[in-house]
PDB file of C-alpha atoms in Angstrom:
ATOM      1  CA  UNK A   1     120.210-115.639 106.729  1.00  0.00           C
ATOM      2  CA  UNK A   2     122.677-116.128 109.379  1.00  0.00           C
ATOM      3  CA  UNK A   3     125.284-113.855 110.832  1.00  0.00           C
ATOM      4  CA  UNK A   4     128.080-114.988 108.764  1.00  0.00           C
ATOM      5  CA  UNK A   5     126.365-114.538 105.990  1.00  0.00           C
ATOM      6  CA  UNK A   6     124.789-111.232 106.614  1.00  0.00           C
ATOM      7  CA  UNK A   7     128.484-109.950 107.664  1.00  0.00           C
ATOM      8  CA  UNK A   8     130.023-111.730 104.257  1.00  0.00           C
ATOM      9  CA  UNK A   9     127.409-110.343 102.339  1.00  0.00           C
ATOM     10  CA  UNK A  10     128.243-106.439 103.753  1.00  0.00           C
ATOM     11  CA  UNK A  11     131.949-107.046 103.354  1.00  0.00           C
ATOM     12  CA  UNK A  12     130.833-107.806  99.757  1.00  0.00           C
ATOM     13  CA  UNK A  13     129.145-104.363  99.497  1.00  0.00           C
ATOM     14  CA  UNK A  14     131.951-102.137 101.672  1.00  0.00           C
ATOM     15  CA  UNK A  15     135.185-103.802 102.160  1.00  0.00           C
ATOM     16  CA  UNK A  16     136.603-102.844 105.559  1.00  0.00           C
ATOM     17  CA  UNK A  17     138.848-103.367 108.468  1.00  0.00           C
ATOM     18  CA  UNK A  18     136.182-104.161 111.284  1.00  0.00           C
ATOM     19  CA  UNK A  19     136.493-107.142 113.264  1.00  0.00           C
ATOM     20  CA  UNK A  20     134.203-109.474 112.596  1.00  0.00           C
ATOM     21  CA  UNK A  21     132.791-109.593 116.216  1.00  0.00           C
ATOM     22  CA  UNK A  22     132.120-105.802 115.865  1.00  0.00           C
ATOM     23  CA  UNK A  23     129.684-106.567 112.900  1.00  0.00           C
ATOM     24  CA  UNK A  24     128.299-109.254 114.495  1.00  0.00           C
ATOM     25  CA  UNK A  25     127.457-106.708 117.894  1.00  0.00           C
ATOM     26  CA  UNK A  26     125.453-104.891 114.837  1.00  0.00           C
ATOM     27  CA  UNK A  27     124.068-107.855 113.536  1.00  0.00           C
ATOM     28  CA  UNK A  28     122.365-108.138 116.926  1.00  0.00           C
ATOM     29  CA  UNK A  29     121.190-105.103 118.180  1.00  0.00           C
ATOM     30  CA  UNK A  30     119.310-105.168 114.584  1.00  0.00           C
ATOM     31  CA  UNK A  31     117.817-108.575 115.482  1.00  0.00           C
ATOM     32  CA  UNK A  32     116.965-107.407 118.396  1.00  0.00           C
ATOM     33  CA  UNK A  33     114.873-104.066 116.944  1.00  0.00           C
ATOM     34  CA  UNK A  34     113.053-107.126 114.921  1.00  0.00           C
ATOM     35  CA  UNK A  35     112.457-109.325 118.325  1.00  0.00           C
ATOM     36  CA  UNK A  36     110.721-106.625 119.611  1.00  0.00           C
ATOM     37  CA  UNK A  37     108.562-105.798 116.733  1.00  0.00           C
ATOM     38  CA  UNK A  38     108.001-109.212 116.242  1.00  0.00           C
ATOM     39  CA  UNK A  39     107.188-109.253 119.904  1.00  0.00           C
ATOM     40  CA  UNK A  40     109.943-112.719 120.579  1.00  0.00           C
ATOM     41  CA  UNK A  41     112.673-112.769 123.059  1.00  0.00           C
ATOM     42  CA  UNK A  42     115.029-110.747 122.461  1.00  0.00           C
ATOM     43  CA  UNK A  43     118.735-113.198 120.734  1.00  0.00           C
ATOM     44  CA  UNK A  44     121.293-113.424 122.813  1.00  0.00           C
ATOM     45  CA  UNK A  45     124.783-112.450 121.527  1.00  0.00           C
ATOM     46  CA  UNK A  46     126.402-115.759 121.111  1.00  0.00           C
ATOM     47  CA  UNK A  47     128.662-115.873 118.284  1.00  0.00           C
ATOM     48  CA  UNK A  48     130.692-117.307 116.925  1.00  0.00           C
ATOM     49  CA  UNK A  49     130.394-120.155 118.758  1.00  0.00           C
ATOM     50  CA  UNK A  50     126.179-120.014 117.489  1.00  0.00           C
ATOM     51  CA  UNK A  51     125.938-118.599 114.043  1.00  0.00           C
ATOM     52  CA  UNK A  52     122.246-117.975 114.701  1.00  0.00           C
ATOM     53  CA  UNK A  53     119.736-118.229 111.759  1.00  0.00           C
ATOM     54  CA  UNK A  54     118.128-114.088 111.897  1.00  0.00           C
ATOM     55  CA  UNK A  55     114.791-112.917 112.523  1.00  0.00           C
ATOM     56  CA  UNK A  56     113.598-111.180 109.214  1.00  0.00           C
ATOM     57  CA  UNK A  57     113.141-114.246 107.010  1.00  0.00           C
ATOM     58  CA  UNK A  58     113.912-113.882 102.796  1.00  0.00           C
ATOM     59  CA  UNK A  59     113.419-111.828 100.826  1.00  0.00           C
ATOM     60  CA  UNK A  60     113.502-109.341 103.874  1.00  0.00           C
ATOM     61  CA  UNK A  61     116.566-110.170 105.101  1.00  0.00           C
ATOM     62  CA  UNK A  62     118.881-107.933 102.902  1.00  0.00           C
ATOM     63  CA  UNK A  63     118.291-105.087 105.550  1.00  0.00           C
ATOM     64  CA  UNK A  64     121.106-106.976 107.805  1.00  0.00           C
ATOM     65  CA  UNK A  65     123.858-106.249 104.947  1.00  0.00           C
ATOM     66  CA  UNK A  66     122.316-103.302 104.249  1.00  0.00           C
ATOM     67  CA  UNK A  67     122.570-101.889 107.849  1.00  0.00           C
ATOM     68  CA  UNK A  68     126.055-103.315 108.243  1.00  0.00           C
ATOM     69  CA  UNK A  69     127.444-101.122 105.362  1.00  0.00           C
ATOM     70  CA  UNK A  70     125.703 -98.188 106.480  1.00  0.00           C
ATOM     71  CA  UNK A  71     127.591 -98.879 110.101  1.00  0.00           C
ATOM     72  CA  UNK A  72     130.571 -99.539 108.306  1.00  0.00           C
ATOM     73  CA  UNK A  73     130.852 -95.948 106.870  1.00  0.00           C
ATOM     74  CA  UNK A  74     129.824 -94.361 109.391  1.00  0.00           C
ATOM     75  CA  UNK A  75     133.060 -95.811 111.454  1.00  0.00           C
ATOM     76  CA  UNK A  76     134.767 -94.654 108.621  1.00  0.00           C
ATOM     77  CA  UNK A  77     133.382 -91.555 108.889  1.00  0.00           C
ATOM     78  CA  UNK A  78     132.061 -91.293 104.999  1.00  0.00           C
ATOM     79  CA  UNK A  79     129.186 -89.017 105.822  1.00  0.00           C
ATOM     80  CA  UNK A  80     127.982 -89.136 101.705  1.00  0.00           C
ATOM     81  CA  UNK A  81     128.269 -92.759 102.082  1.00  0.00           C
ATOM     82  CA  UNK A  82     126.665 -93.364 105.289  1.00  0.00           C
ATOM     83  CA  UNK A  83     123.816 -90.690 104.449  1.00  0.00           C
ATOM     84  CA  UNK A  84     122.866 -92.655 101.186  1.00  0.00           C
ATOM     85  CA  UNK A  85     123.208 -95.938 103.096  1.00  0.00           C
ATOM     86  CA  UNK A  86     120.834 -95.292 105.762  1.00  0.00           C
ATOM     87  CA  UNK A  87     118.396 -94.119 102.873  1.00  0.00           C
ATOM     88  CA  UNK A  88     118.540 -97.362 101.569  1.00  0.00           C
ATOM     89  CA  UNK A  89     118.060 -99.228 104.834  1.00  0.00           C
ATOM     90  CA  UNK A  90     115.712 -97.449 105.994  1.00  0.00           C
ATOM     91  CA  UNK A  91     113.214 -98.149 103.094  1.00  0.00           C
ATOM     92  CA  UNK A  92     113.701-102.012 103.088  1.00  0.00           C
ATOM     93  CA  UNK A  93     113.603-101.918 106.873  1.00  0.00           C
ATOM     94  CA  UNK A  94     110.427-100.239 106.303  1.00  0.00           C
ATOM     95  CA  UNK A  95     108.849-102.480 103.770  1.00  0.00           C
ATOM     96  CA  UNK A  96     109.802-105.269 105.797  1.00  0.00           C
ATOM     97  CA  UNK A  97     108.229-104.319 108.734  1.00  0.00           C
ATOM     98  CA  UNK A  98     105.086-103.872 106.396  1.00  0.00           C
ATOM     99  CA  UNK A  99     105.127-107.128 105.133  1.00  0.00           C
ATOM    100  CA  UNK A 100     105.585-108.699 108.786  1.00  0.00           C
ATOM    101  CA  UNK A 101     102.995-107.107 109.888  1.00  0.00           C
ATOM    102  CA  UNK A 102     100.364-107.804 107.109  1.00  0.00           C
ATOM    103  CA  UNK A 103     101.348-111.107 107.310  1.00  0.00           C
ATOM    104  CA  UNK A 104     101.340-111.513 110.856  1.00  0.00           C
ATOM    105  CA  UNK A 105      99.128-109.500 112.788  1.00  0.00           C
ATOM    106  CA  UNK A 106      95.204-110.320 112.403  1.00  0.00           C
ATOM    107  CA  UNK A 107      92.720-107.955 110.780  1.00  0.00           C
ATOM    108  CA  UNK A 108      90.203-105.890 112.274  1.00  0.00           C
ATOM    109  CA  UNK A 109      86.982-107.752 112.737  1.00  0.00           C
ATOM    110  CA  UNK A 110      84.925-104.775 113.791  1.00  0.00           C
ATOM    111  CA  UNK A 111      84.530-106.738 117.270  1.00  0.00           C
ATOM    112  CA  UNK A 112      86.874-104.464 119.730  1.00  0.00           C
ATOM    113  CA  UNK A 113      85.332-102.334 121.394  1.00  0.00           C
ATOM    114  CA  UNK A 114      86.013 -98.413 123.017  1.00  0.00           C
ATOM    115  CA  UNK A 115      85.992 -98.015 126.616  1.00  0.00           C
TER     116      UNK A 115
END
């Protein structure tokens, strides 16, 4: 997913009068929670003259969208909406980090050892 399409895809889900360089600020600093769990450098904000391709690859990717509308009404100050929102995100966000992790960091061997 790119930022264009994560922002299209929130103003799908809440339609709203944020500029589109706002949403893509959000985009970021998301991509940038996954850089650091991913342990990458960190994306640069470049857009829109880059419409960068984003960390969390598919299926995973639907927390960008998901994130965006819960940003979205919190500017708009719908608590309810927000509160619900952030519910949601949080519990992709969460099985996405899962799966990253299970399918990127190596098992325990038994070999480390306690100092």
């Amino acid at each position: 997913m790119t930022v264009r399409e994560a922002i299209a895809a929130a103003d799908l889900l809440r339609p709203n009068t944020l500029t589109d360089e706002l949403k893509a600020r959000f985009v970021y600093e998301l991509d940038c929670d996954i850089a650091e769990l991913q342990d990458v450098e960190q994306p640069s904000f470049v857009w829109p003259e880059e419409d960068a391709e984003l960390l969390m690859p598919t299926p995973h990717d639907n927390i960008y969208p998901l994130y965006l509308a819960a940003k979205i009404d919190y500017y708009n100050q719908e608590s309810a909406l927000y509160a619900n929102d952030m519910a949601i995100y949080n519990s992709a966000y969460e099985e996405a980090r899962r799966w990253w992790r299970r399918h990127n960091i190596p098992a325990y061997t038994g070999n480390w050892r306690v100092m």
